[in-house]
PDB file of C-alpha atoms in Angstrom:
ATOM      1  CA  UNK A 171      -0.138   0.125  -0.151  1.00 56.00           C
ATOM      2  CA  UNK A 172       1.326   3.461  -1.430  1.00 55.00           C
ATOM      3  CA  UNK A 173      -1.460   5.415   0.381  1.00 77.00           C
ATOM      4  CA  UNK A 174      -1.235   6.991   4.194  1.00 94.00           C
ATOM      5  CA  UNK A 175      -4.311   5.094   6.086  1.00 97.00           C
ATOM      6  CA  UNK A 176      -6.190   5.526   9.180  1.00 97.00           C
ATOM      7  CA  UNK A 177      -7.387   2.545  10.970  1.00 98.00           C
ATOM      8  CA  UNK A 178      -9.908   1.859  13.983  1.00 98.00           C
ATOM      9  CA  UNK A 179     -11.393  -0.971  15.965  1.00 98.00           C
ATOM     10  CA  UNK A 180     -14.346  -1.047  17.736  1.00 97.00           C
ATOM     11  CA  UNK A 181     -14.234  -2.789  21.012  1.00 97.00           C
ATOM     12  CA  UNK A 182     -17.793  -4.104  21.565  1.00 94.00           C
ATOM     13  CA  UNK A 183     -19.054  -6.516  23.978  1.00 91.00           C
ATOM     14  CA  UNK A 184     -19.942  -8.741  21.185  1.00 93.00           C
ATOM     15  CA  UNK A 185     -17.598  -8.205  17.998  1.00 96.00           C
ATOM     16  CA  UNK A 186     -14.829  -6.394  17.931  1.00 98.00           C
ATOM     17  CA  UNK A 187     -14.445  -5.127  14.256  1.00 98.00           C
ATOM     18  CA  UNK A 188     -10.809  -3.407  12.259  1.00 98.00           C
ATOM     19  CA  UNK A 189     -11.627  -0.594   9.625  1.00 98.00           C
ATOM     20  CA  UNK A 190      -9.013   0.720   7.499  1.00 98.00           C
ATOM     21  CA  UNK A 191     -10.266   3.446   5.924  1.00 97.00           C
ATOM     22  CA  UNK A 192      -7.981   6.451   3.186  1.00 96.00           C
ATOM     23  CA  UNK A 193      -6.324   9.231   5.441  1.00 95.00           C
ATOM     24  CA  UNK A 194      -7.091  11.616   2.316  1.00 94.00           C
ATOM     25  CA  UNK A 195     -10.380  10.471   1.668  1.00 94.00           C
ATOM     26  CA  UNK A 196     -11.959   8.560   5.045  1.00 94.00           C
ATOM     27  CA  UNK A 197     -15.425   8.304   3.735  1.00 91.00           C
ATOM     28  CA  UNK A 198     -13.000   5.245   1.409  1.00 93.00           C
ATOM     29  CA  UNK A 199     -12.698   2.347   2.853  1.00 96.00           C
ATOM     30  CA  UNK A 200     -10.086   0.006   2.302  1.00 97.00           C
ATOM     31  CA  UNK A 201     -10.983  -3.280   4.610  1.00 97.00           C
ATOM     32  CA  UNK A 202     -13.557  -3.963   7.510  1.00 97.00           C
ATOM     33  CA  UNK A 203     -12.672  -6.844   9.428  1.00 98.00           C
ATOM     34  CA  UNK A 204     -14.615  -8.729  12.692  1.00 97.00           C
ATOM     35  CA  UNK A 205     -14.145 -11.189  15.130  1.00 97.00           C
ATOM     36  CA  UNK A 206     -15.682 -12.281  17.455  1.00 97.00           C
ATOM     37  CA  UNK A 207     -14.717 -10.702  21.227  1.00 97.00           C
ATOM     38  CA  UNK A 208     -15.542 -13.410  23.407  1.00 97.00           C
ATOM     39  CA  UNK A 209     -15.489 -11.672  26.608  1.00 95.00           C
ATOM     40  CA  UNK A 210     -16.341 -13.822  28.927  1.00 95.00           C
ATOM     41  CA  UNK A 211     -12.935 -15.501  29.355  1.00 97.00           C
ATOM     42  CA  UNK A 212     -11.962 -12.260  30.262  1.00 97.00           C
ATOM     43  CA  UNK A 213      -9.738  -9.325  29.697  1.00 98.00           C
ATOM     44  CA  UNK A 214      -6.499 -11.183  28.738  1.00 98.00           C
ATOM     45  CA  UNK A 215      -8.827 -12.906  26.096  1.00 98.00           C
ATOM     46  CA  UNK A 216      -9.791  -9.831  24.526  1.00 98.00           C
ATOM     47  CA  UNK A 217      -5.925  -8.627  24.500  1.00 98.00           C
ATOM     48  CA  UNK A 218      -5.360 -11.611  22.409  1.00 98.00           C
ATOM     49  CA  UNK A 219      -8.020 -11.256  20.173  1.00 98.00           C
ATOM     50  CA  UNK A 220      -7.834  -7.557  19.482  1.00 98.00           C
ATOM     51  CA  UNK A 221      -4.356  -8.706  18.373  1.00 98.00           C
ATOM     52  CA  UNK A 222      -5.346 -11.499  15.964  1.00 98.00           C
ATOM     53  CA  UNK A 223      -7.334  -9.517  14.128  1.00 98.00           C
ATOM     54  CA  UNK A 224      -4.421  -6.862  13.711  1.00 98.00           C
ATOM     55  CA  UNK A 225      -2.103  -9.173  12.908  1.00 98.00           C
ATOM     56  CA  UNK A 226      -5.059 -10.627   9.975  1.00 98.00           C
ATOM     57  CA  UNK A 227      -5.885  -7.455   8.753  1.00 98.00           C
ATOM     58  CA  UNK A 228      -2.317  -6.229   8.337  1.00 97.00           C
ATOM     59  CA  UNK A 229      -1.747 -10.044   6.525  1.00 97.00           C
ATOM     60  CA  UNK A 230      -4.229  -8.578   4.146  1.00 97.00           C
ATOM     61  CA  UNK A 231      -3.540  -5.427   3.490  1.00 96.00           C
ATOM     62  CA  UNK A 232       0.471  -5.997   3.692  1.00 96.00           C
ATOM     63  CA  UNK A 233       1.623  -3.772   5.724  1.00 95.00           C
ATOM     64  CA  UNK A 234       1.274  -2.927   9.771  1.00 96.00           C
ATOM     65  CA  UNK A 235      -0.323   0.060  11.582  1.00 97.00           C
ATOM     66  CA  UNK A 236       1.747   3.193  13.216  1.00 96.00           C
ATOM     67  CA  UNK A 237      -1.115   4.145  15.266  1.00 97.00           C
ATOM     68  CA  UNK A 238      -4.682   2.762  15.747  1.00 98.00           C
ATOM     69  CA  UNK A 239      -7.818   4.861  17.816  1.00 98.00           C
ATOM     70  CA  UNK A 240      -9.845   2.494  19.310  1.00 98.00           C
ATOM     71  CA  UNK A 241     -13.855   2.857  20.103  1.00 97.00           C
ATOM     72  CA  UNK A 242     -14.141   1.327  24.084  1.00 97.00           C
ATOM     73  CA  UNK A 243     -17.076   1.327  26.201  1.00 93.00           C
ATOM     74  CA  UNK A 244     -16.315   3.279  29.396  1.00 92.00           C
ATOM     75  CA  UNK A 245     -13.222   5.377  29.258  1.00 94.00           C
ATOM     76  CA  UNK A 246      -9.845   5.727  30.228  1.00 95.00           C
ATOM     77  CA  UNK A 247      -9.309   8.040  32.746  1.00 94.00           C
ATOM     78  CA  UNK A 248      -7.128  10.342  32.129  1.00 92.00           C
ATOM     79  CA  UNK A 249      -5.424  10.462  35.887  1.00 93.00           C
ATOM     80  CA  UNK A 250      -4.883   7.081  36.406  1.00 96.00           C
ATOM     81  CA  UNK A 251      -4.288   5.609  32.635  1.00 96.00           C
ATOM     82  CA  UNK A 252      -7.047   2.973  33.510  1.00 97.00           C
ATOM     83  CA  UNK A 253     -10.238   2.151  32.414  1.00 97.00           C
ATOM     84  CA  UNK A 254     -13.529   2.904  34.315  1.00 95.00           C
ATOM     85  CA  UNK A 255     -17.580   2.756  33.576  1.00 91.00           C
ATOM     86  CA  UNK A 256     -16.816  -0.108  31.105  1.00 92.00           C
ATOM     87  CA  UNK A 257     -20.461  -2.286  30.392  1.00 87.00           C
ATOM     88  CA  UNK A 258     -17.732  -4.798  29.343  1.00 93.00           C
ATOM     89  CA  UNK A 259     -16.496  -4.794  33.498  1.00 93.00           C
ATOM     90  CA  UNK A 260     -13.200  -7.104  33.160  1.00 97.00           C
ATOM     91  CA  UNK A 261     -11.783  -3.552  31.718  1.00 97.00           C
ATOM     92  CA  UNK A 262     -12.602  -1.588  34.520  1.00 96.00           C
ATOM     93  CA  UNK A 263      -9.800  -1.392  36.603  1.00 97.00           C
ATOM     94  CA  UNK A 264      -7.036  -1.743  33.402  1.00 98.00           C
ATOM     95  CA  UNK A 265      -4.409   0.026  31.353  1.00 98.00           C
ATOM     96  CA  UNK A 266      -5.948  -0.773  28.438  1.00 98.00           C
ATOM     97  CA  UNK A 267      -3.855   1.745  26.568  1.00 98.00           C
ATOM     98  CA  UNK A 268      -1.014   0.358  27.650  1.00 98.00           C
ATOM     99  CA  UNK A 269      -1.293  -2.841  27.014  1.00 98.00           C
ATOM    100  CA  UNK A 270      -2.940  -2.345  23.836  1.00 98.00           C
ATOM    101  CA  UNK A 271       0.137  -0.176  22.856  1.00 98.00           C
ATOM    102  CA  UNK A 272       2.595  -3.227  24.288  1.00 98.00           C
ATOM    103  CA  UNK A 273       0.477  -5.869  22.741  1.00 98.00           C
ATOM    104  CA  UNK A 274       0.220  -4.386  19.541  1.00 98.00           C
ATOM    105  CA  UNK A 275       3.896  -2.515  19.173  1.00 98.00           C
ATOM    106  CA  UNK A 276       2.010   0.752  17.631  1.00 98.00           C
ATOM    107  CA  UNK A 277       0.776   4.001  19.128  1.00 98.00           C
ATOM    108  CA  UNK A 278      -2.622   3.928  20.110  1.00 98.00           C
ATOM    109  CA  UNK A 279      -5.363   6.457  21.103  1.00 97.00           C
ATOM    110  CA  UNK A 280      -8.257   5.176  23.213  1.00 97.00           C
ATOM    111  CA  UNK A 281     -12.219   7.154  23.220  1.00 96.00           C
ATOM    112  CA  UNK A 282     -15.732   6.141  24.647  1.00 95.00           C
ATOM    113  CA  UNK A 283     -17.830   4.812  21.623  1.00 94.00           C
ATOM    114  CA  UNK A 284     -20.188   7.246  22.085  1.00 95.00           C
ATOM    115  CA  UNK A 285     -17.820  10.223  21.490  1.00 97.00           C
ATOM    116  CA  UNK A 286     -16.995   8.008  18.440  1.00 97.00           C
ATOM    117  CA  UNK A 287     -20.333   8.240  17.336  1.00 97.00           C
ATOM    118  CA  UNK A 288     -19.446  12.206  17.377  1.00 98.00           C
ATOM    119  CA  UNK A 289     -16.798  12.493  15.706  1.00 98.00           C
ATOM    120  CA  UNK A 290     -17.640  10.087  12.698  1.00 98.00           C
ATOM    121  CA  UNK A 291     -20.913  12.027  12.530  1.00 98.00           C
ATOM    122  CA  UNK A 292     -19.437  15.119  12.957  1.00 98.00           C
ATOM    123  CA  UNK A 293     -16.766  14.614  10.239  1.00 97.00           C
ATOM    124  CA  UNK A 294     -17.789  11.239   8.039  1.00 97.00           C
ATOM    125  CA  UNK A 295     -22.183  11.902   8.522  1.00 97.00           C
ATOM    126  CA  UNK A 296     -24.893  13.956   9.521  1.00 98.00           C
ATOM    127  CA  UNK A 297     -23.603  17.046  10.132  1.00 98.00           C
ATOM    128  CA  UNK A 298     -22.096  17.658   6.973  1.00 97.00           C
ATOM    129  CA  UNK A 299     -25.249  17.377   5.873  1.00 97.00           C
ATOM    130  CA  UNK A 300     -26.939  19.887   7.934  1.00 97.00           C
ATOM    131  CA  UNK A 301     -23.607  22.265   8.579  1.00 97.00           C
ATOM    132  CA  UNK A 302     -20.304  21.384   7.518  1.00 97.00           C
ATOM    133  CA  UNK A 303     -18.978  24.262   9.142  1.00 97.00           C
ATOM    134  CA  UNK A 304     -20.522  23.649  12.706  1.00 98.00           C
ATOM    135  CA  UNK A 305     -18.102  24.305  15.397  1.00 98.00           C
ATOM    136  CA  UNK A 306     -19.845  22.272  17.969  1.00 98.00           C
ATOM    137  CA  UNK A 307     -21.518  19.471  17.987  1.00 98.00           C
ATOM    138  CA  UNK A 308     -22.773  16.366  20.366  1.00 98.00           C
ATOM    139  CA  UNK A 309     -23.668  12.876  19.418  1.00 98.00           C
ATOM    140  CA  UNK A 310     -26.607  11.692  21.443  1.00 97.00           C
ATOM    141  CA  UNK A 311     -26.811   7.569  21.613  1.00 94.00           C
ATOM    142  CA  UNK A 312     -30.801   6.513  23.214  1.00 96.00           C
ATOM    143  CA  UNK A 313     -31.113   2.601  22.766  1.00 94.00           C
ATOM    144  CA  UNK A 314     -30.105   0.072  25.787  1.00 91.00           C
ATOM    145  CA  UNK A 315     -28.093   3.281  27.690  1.00 91.00           C
ATOM    146  CA  UNK A 316     -28.289   6.428  27.023  1.00 95.00           C
ATOM    147  CA  UNK A 317     -24.613   8.588  26.169  1.00 93.00           C
ATOM    148  CA  UNK A 318     -23.307  11.622  25.069  1.00 96.00           C
ATOM    149  CA  UNK A 319     -20.631  13.042  22.745  1.00 97.00           C
ATOM    150  CA  UNK A 320     -18.799  16.003  22.188  1.00 98.00           C
ATOM    151  CA  UNK A 321     -16.996  17.508  19.246  1.00 98.00           C
ATOM    152  CA  UNK A 322     -15.351  21.425  19.399  1.00 98.00           C
ATOM    153  CA  UNK A 323     -13.500  22.203  15.524  1.00 97.00           C
ATOM    154  CA  UNK A 324     -13.897  18.689  14.710  1.00 96.00           C
ATOM    155  CA  UNK A 325     -12.122  17.505  18.411  1.00 97.00           C
ATOM    156  CA  UNK A 326     -13.669  15.212  20.811  1.00 97.00           C
ATOM    157  CA  UNK A 327     -13.788  16.764  24.327  1.00 96.00           C
ATOM    158  CA  UNK A 328     -12.620  14.194  27.192  1.00 93.00           C
ATOM    159  CA  UNK A 329     -12.423  16.909  29.502  1.00 94.00           C
ATOM    160  CA  UNK A 330     -10.397  16.471  33.139  1.00 94.00           C
ATOM    161  CA  UNK A 331     -12.068  13.239  34.329  1.00 93.00           C
ATOM    162  CA  UNK A 332     -12.564  11.643  31.055  1.00 92.00           C
ATOM    163  CA  UNK A 333     -16.085  11.896  31.216  1.00 93.00           C
ATOM    164  CA  UNK A 334     -16.852  14.956  29.016  1.00 95.00           C
ATOM    165  CA  UNK A 335     -20.178  13.854  27.563  1.00 94.00           C
ATOM    166  CA  UNK A 336     -21.638  12.418  29.453  1.00 92.00           C
ATOM    167  CA  UNK A 337     -25.432  13.569  29.475  1.00 93.00           C
ATOM    168  CA  UNK A 338     -26.831   9.815  30.163  1.00 94.00           C
ATOM    169  CA  UNK A 339     -26.072  10.299  33.887  1.00 94.00           C
ATOM    170  CA  UNK A 340     -27.285  13.421  34.949  1.00 95.00           C
ATOM    171  CA  UNK A 341     -30.439  13.392  37.433  1.00 96.00           C
ATOM    172  CA  UNK A 342     -33.687  13.543  35.356  1.00 96.00           C
ATOM    173  CA  UNK A 343     -36.097  12.817  37.619  1.00 95.00           C
ATOM    174  CA  UNK A 344     -35.555  13.148  41.203  1.00 89.00           C
ATOM    175  CA  UNK A 345     -36.803  10.311  43.029  1.00 91.00           C
ATOM    176  CA  UNK A 346     -36.404   8.162  39.890  1.00 95.00           C
ATOM    177  CA  UNK A 347     -35.081   4.373  39.100  1.00 96.00           C
ATOM    178  CA  UNK A 348     -31.469   3.267  40.778  1.00 96.00           C
ATOM    179  CA  UNK A 349     -28.953   3.441  38.155  1.00 93.00           C
ATOM    180  CA  UNK A 350     -25.861   1.014  37.359  1.00 88.00           C
ATOM    181  CA  UNK A 351     -23.639   4.038  37.986  1.00 89.00           C
ATOM    182  CA  UNK A 352     -24.825   4.484  41.427  1.00 91.00           C
ATOM    183  CA  UNK A 353     -27.082   7.590  41.242  1.00 94.00           C
ATOM    184  CA  UNK A 354     -30.806   7.236  40.417  1.00 96.00           C
ATOM    185  CA  UNK A 355     -33.188   9.593  37.870  1.00 97.00           C
ATOM    186  CA  UNK A 356     -30.013   9.390  35.082  1.00 97.00           C
ATOM    187  CA  UNK A 357     -31.666  10.141  31.622  1.00 97.00           C
ATOM    188  CA  UNK A 358     -30.573   6.609  30.975  1.00 96.00           C
ATOM    189  CA  UNK A 359     -33.081   5.552  33.317  1.00 97.00           C
ATOM    190  CA  UNK A 360     -35.594   7.326  32.080  1.00 98.00           C
ATOM    191  CA  UNK A 361     -35.590   7.535  28.025  1.00 97.00           C
ATOM    192  CA  UNK A 362     -33.297   4.662  27.395  1.00 97.00           C
ATOM    193  CA  UNK A 363     -35.359   1.687  25.406  1.00 97.00           C
ATOM    194  CA  UNK A 364     -35.755  -0.601  28.663  1.00 96.00           C
ATOM    195  CA  UNK A 365     -36.935   2.199  31.191  1.00 97.00           C
ATOM    196  CA  UNK A 366     -39.492   3.208  28.573  1.00 98.00           C
ATOM    197  CA  UNK A 367     -40.486  -0.484  28.778  1.00 98.00           C
ATOM    198  CA  UNK A 368     -40.513  -0.872  32.586  1.00 98.00           C
ATOM    199  CA  UNK A 369     -42.546   1.995  33.062  1.00 98.00           C
ATOM    200  CA  UNK A 370     -44.919   0.536  30.556  1.00 98.00           C
ATOM    201  CA  UNK A 371     -44.928  -2.503  32.268  1.00 98.00           C
ATOM    202  CA  UNK A 372     -45.235  -1.328  35.717  1.00 97.00           C
ATOM    203  CA  UNK A 373     -48.625   1.175  34.650  1.00 97.00           C
ATOM    204  CA  UNK A 374     -50.300  -1.851  32.058  1.00 98.00           C
ATOM    205  CA  UNK A 375     -48.882  -4.435  34.203  1.00 97.00           C
ATOM    206  CA  UNK A 376     -47.685  -6.237  30.936  1.00 96.00           C
ATOM    207  CA  UNK A 377     -44.669  -6.286  28.917  1.00 97.00           C
ATOM    208  CA  UNK A 378     -44.457  -5.073  25.362  1.00 97.00           C
ATOM    209  CA  UNK A 379     -41.242  -4.437  23.504  1.00 97.00           C
ATOM    210  CA  UNK A 380     -41.151   0.055  22.548  1.00 97.00           C
ATOM    211  CA  UNK A 381     -42.246  -0.614  18.885  1.00 97.00           C
ATOM    212  CA  UNK A 382     -45.522  -2.519  20.423  1.00 98.00           C
ATOM    213  CA  UNK A 383     -45.858   0.687  22.811  1.00 98.00           C
ATOM    214  CA  UNK A 384     -45.453   3.207  20.390  1.00 98.00           C
ATOM    215  CA  UNK A 385     -48.479   1.510  18.067  1.00 97.00           C
ATOM    216  CA  UNK A 386     -50.456   1.220  20.955  1.00 98.00           C
ATOM    217  CA  UNK A 387     -50.296   4.664  21.960  1.00 98.00           C
ATOM    218  CA  UNK A 388     -50.727   5.905  18.101  1.00 96.00           C
ATOM    219  CA  UNK A 389     -54.065   3.646  17.715  1.00 97.00           C
ATOM    220  CA  UNK A 390     -55.364   4.909  21.119  1.00 97.00           C
ATOM    221  CA  UNK A 391     -55.736   1.956  22.593  1.00 95.00           C
ATOM    222  CA  UNK A 392     -53.733   1.719  25.569  1.00 97.00           C
ATOM    223  CA  UNK A 393     -53.231   4.454  28.135  1.00 98.00           C
ATOM    224  CA  UNK A 394     -50.847   2.958  29.982  1.00 98.00           C
ATOM    225  CA  UNK A 395     -48.852   3.074  26.614  1.00 98.00           C
ATOM    226  CA  UNK A 396     -49.988   6.450  25.723  1.00 98.00           C
ATOM    227  CA  UNK A 397     -48.604   7.926  29.341  1.00 98.00           C
ATOM    228  CA  UNK A 398     -45.253   6.035  28.432  1.00 98.00           C
ATOM    229  CA  UNK A 399     -45.164   7.704  24.757  1.00 98.00           C
ATOM    230  CA  UNK A 400     -45.562  11.206  26.594  1.00 98.00           C
ATOM    231  CA  UNK A 401     -43.158  11.137  29.319  1.00 97.00           C
ATOM    232  CA  UNK A 402     -40.778   9.950  26.356  1.00 98.00           C
ATOM    233  CA  UNK A 403     -41.623  13.441  24.750  1.00 98.00           C
ATOM    234  CA  UNK A 404     -41.639  15.655  27.805  1.00 98.00           C
ATOM    235  CA  UNK A 405     -38.542  13.664  29.471  1.00 98.00           C
ATOM    236  CA  UNK A 406     -36.238  14.065  26.408  1.00 98.00           C
ATOM    237  CA  UNK A 407     -37.477  17.402  25.226  1.00 98.00           C
ATOM    238  CA  UNK A 408     -36.059  18.306  29.158  1.00 97.00           C
ATOM    239  CA  UNK A 409     -32.985  16.272  28.269  1.00 97.00           C
ATOM    240  CA  UNK A 410     -32.424  17.768  25.135  1.00 98.00           C
ATOM    241  CA  UNK A 411     -32.364  21.549  26.413  1.00 97.00           C
ATOM    242  CA  UNK A 412     -30.220  20.748  28.865  1.00 96.00           C
ATOM    243  CA  UNK A 413     -27.256  20.338  26.178  1.00 96.00           C
ATOM    244  CA  UNK A 414     -28.640  23.373  24.676  1.00 97.00           C
ATOM    245  CA  UNK A 415     -28.836  25.335  27.117  1.00 96.00           C
ATOM    246  CA  UNK A 416     -25.139  24.873  28.482  1.00 96.00           C
ATOM    247  CA  UNK A 417     -23.456  23.966  24.975  1.00 96.00           C
ATOM    248  CA  UNK A 418     -25.892  25.662  22.824  1.00 97.00           C
ATOM    249  CA  UNK A 419     -24.401  23.155  19.410  1.00 98.00           C
ATOM    250  CA  UNK A 420     -24.590  23.667  16.291  1.00 98.00           C
ATOM    251  CA  UNK A 421     -26.130  20.255  15.582  1.00 98.00           C
ATOM    252  CA  UNK A 422     -27.345  17.446  17.721  1.00 98.00           C
ATOM    253  CA  UNK A 423     -27.302  13.986  16.712  1.00 98.00           C
ATOM    254  CA  UNK A 424     -29.528  11.058  17.875  1.00 98.00           C
ATOM    255  CA  UNK A 425     -28.331   7.619  17.360  1.00 96.00           C
ATOM    256  CA  UNK A 426     -29.267   4.130  18.859  1.00 94.00           C
ATOM    257  CA  UNK A 427     -32.634   2.323  18.587  1.00 94.00           C
ATOM    258  CA  UNK A 428     -34.709   4.749  20.477  1.00 96.00           C
ATOM    259  CA  UNK A 429     -32.939   7.530  18.230  1.00 96.00           C
ATOM    260  CA  UNK A 430     -35.062   6.255  15.211  1.00 95.00           C
ATOM    261  CA  UNK A 431     -38.540   7.330  16.623  1.00 97.00           C
ATOM    262  CA  UNK A 432     -40.132  10.162  14.203  1.00 97.00           C
ATOM    263  CA  UNK A 433     -42.112  11.164  17.370  1.00 97.00           C
ATOM    264  CA  UNK A 434     -38.512  12.507  18.990  1.00 98.00           C
ATOM    265  CA  UNK A 435     -38.653  15.417  15.786  1.00 98.00           C
ATOM    266  CA  UNK A 436     -41.402  15.990  15.896  1.00 97.00           C
ATOM    267  CA  UNK A 437     -43.366  16.271  19.428  1.00 97.00           C
ATOM    268  CA  UNK A 438     -39.940  16.149  21.690  1.00 98.00           C
ATOM    269  CA  UNK A 439     -38.422  18.613  19.532  1.00 98.00           C
ATOM    270  CA  UNK A 440     -41.369  20.830  20.431  1.00 97.00           C
ATOM    271  CA  UNK A 441     -41.512  19.970  23.792  1.00 97.00           C
ATOM    272  CA  UNK A 442     -37.347  21.488  24.135  1.00 98.00           C
ATOM    273  CA  UNK A 443     -39.309  25.199  23.459  1.00 97.00           C
ATOM    274  CA  UNK A 444     -41.172  23.859  26.436  1.00 96.00           C
ATOM    275  CA  UNK A 445     -37.231  24.175  28.865  1.00 96.00           C
ATOM    276  CA  UNK A 446     -34.857  26.078  26.381  1.00 96.00           C
ATOM    277  CA  UNK A 447     -33.403  29.379  28.000  1.00 96.00           C
ATOM    278  CA  UNK A 448     -34.327  30.788  24.455  1.00 93.00           C
ATOM    279  CA  UNK A 449     -38.115  32.769  24.691  1.00 87.00           C
ATOM    280  CA  UNK A 450     -39.127  29.638  23.771  1.00 88.00           C
ATOM    281  CA  UNK A 451     -37.526  29.288  20.253  1.00 94.00           C
ATOM    282  CA  UNK A 452     -34.964  26.624  19.232  1.00 96.00           C
ATOM    283  CA  UNK A 453     -33.209  26.298  15.425  1.00 97.00           C
ATOM    284  CA  UNK A 454     -30.838  23.334  16.742  1.00 98.00           C
ATOM    285  CA  UNK A 455     -30.799  20.712  14.030  1.00 98.00           C
ATOM    286  CA  UNK A 456     -31.676  17.126  16.058  1.00 98.00           C
ATOM    287  CA  UNK A 457     -31.355  14.863  13.149  1.00 98.00           C
ATOM    288  CA  UNK A 458     -30.484  11.119  12.628  1.00 97.00           C
ATOM    289  CA  UNK A 459     -27.518  10.246  11.882  1.00 97.00           C
ATOM    290  CA  UNK A 460     -26.022   8.776   8.470  1.00 97.00           C
ATOM    291  CA  UNK A 461     -23.685   6.176   9.069  1.00 96.00           C
ATOM    292  CA  UNK A 462     -25.267   3.551  11.150  1.00 91.00           C
ATOM    293  CA  UNK A 463     -23.007   0.830  12.907  1.00 88.00           C
ATOM    294  CA  UNK A 464     -20.060   2.552  11.028  1.00 93.00           C
ATOM    295  CA  UNK A 465     -19.702   5.180  13.199  1.00 96.00           C
ATOM    296  CA  UNK A 466     -17.914   3.861  15.995  1.00 95.00           C
ATOM    297  CA  UNK A 467     -15.347   1.951  14.246  1.00 97.00           C
ATOM    298  CA  UNK A 468     -14.828   5.026  11.221  1.00 98.00           C
ATOM    299  CA  UNK A 469     -14.390   7.375  15.076  1.00 98.00           C
ATOM    300  CA  UNK A 470     -12.173   5.638  16.289  1.00 98.00           C
ATOM    301  CA  UNK A 471      -9.899   5.967  12.524  1.00 98.00           C
ATOM    302  CA  UNK A 472     -10.964   9.557  12.248  1.00 97.00           C
ATOM    303  CA  UNK A 473      -8.755  10.256  16.380  1.00 97.00           C
ATOM    304  CA  UNK A 474      -5.798   9.969  14.370  1.00 95.00           C
ATOM    305  CA  UNK A 475      -7.177  12.173  11.057  1.00 88.00           C
TER     306      UNK A 475
END
C-alpha cells in the first residue's frame, strides 16, 4: 500500500471490528474485518483477540499499523490511565491503552464509543449534510443505554475526568429508578429503551417492546402506552434542553434504537421549546445519524485524522 491509512477498532462486548480508511479520503474504506470478542473469557483474552484481528488485517493489506484509534465501552481515566465505567466489566481498572500499545507494537488512542459516534457523524456523517461549518456538535446515543459525545472544532472533548459528554448520567427525575452508576433518576433510567418498557409494564401490568408501545399509543388503544410516550417526549425535551442551555451546539445527532422514533423529531423537538433558556425558540437541528453501525469504527479511525 502506498496510501496513508487510518486504522480504527470498535471494541464491543460481542464483536471487535477493525476498519482501515484512506487518510486523504476517509469515506473510502480499504478493509473491514470482525472477530468475536468472547469477553466472558476475560481481559487477557480480549487483548489476544484484538492482536489476532490486527495481524489478520495487516496480512491482508500488506502493512502493519503505525497507530490505531479505539472506540471503547467506558472511558480511559486520564488521571490513572485505567479504564472505568465499562459495561464489559473486565476492562474496568485495566491499563488498556498501555497494554494495547505494548501488545500491538504501535501507538494507540482510546475514546468512548459515544464520542467516536459523535466524531464520525461530525466529520463524515450527518453534521456535514446539515452544517459542514459547525463549530460544536453533540452526538446522543439513546438505546439500551444513554450516552453522548461532544465535538468542538473537529476534536472530541474528553475533559479532566474523561467524562466529557456523559449526558446520560445527569439526574433527570428526582427519586427516580436506581442506575448502575450509583445514582438514581439518571437520563438513562428514564428515556432509554429498557426504561420506557419498564415504565409501561409498571403502569399496565404487561410486558411489551417499545415498538409495540409506540403503535398502541398511536392507535389510542392503551392509556398506559400513551402515558409512556408522553413521558418519553417530555423528558426528551427536558434532557435535550440542558444540552442546548450549556453548550448551544450547532447540530445534535441522535443515534441508538430509540433515536429512530420519529416522534422525537416532531413532538419531542417541540418540548425542547418548553424548557430552553431562549424565549421558547429552538433553531438547533436535531437529526438522525447517517453512518449507522459504521460510526463507532469510523470515529475510532478518525482519532488520528
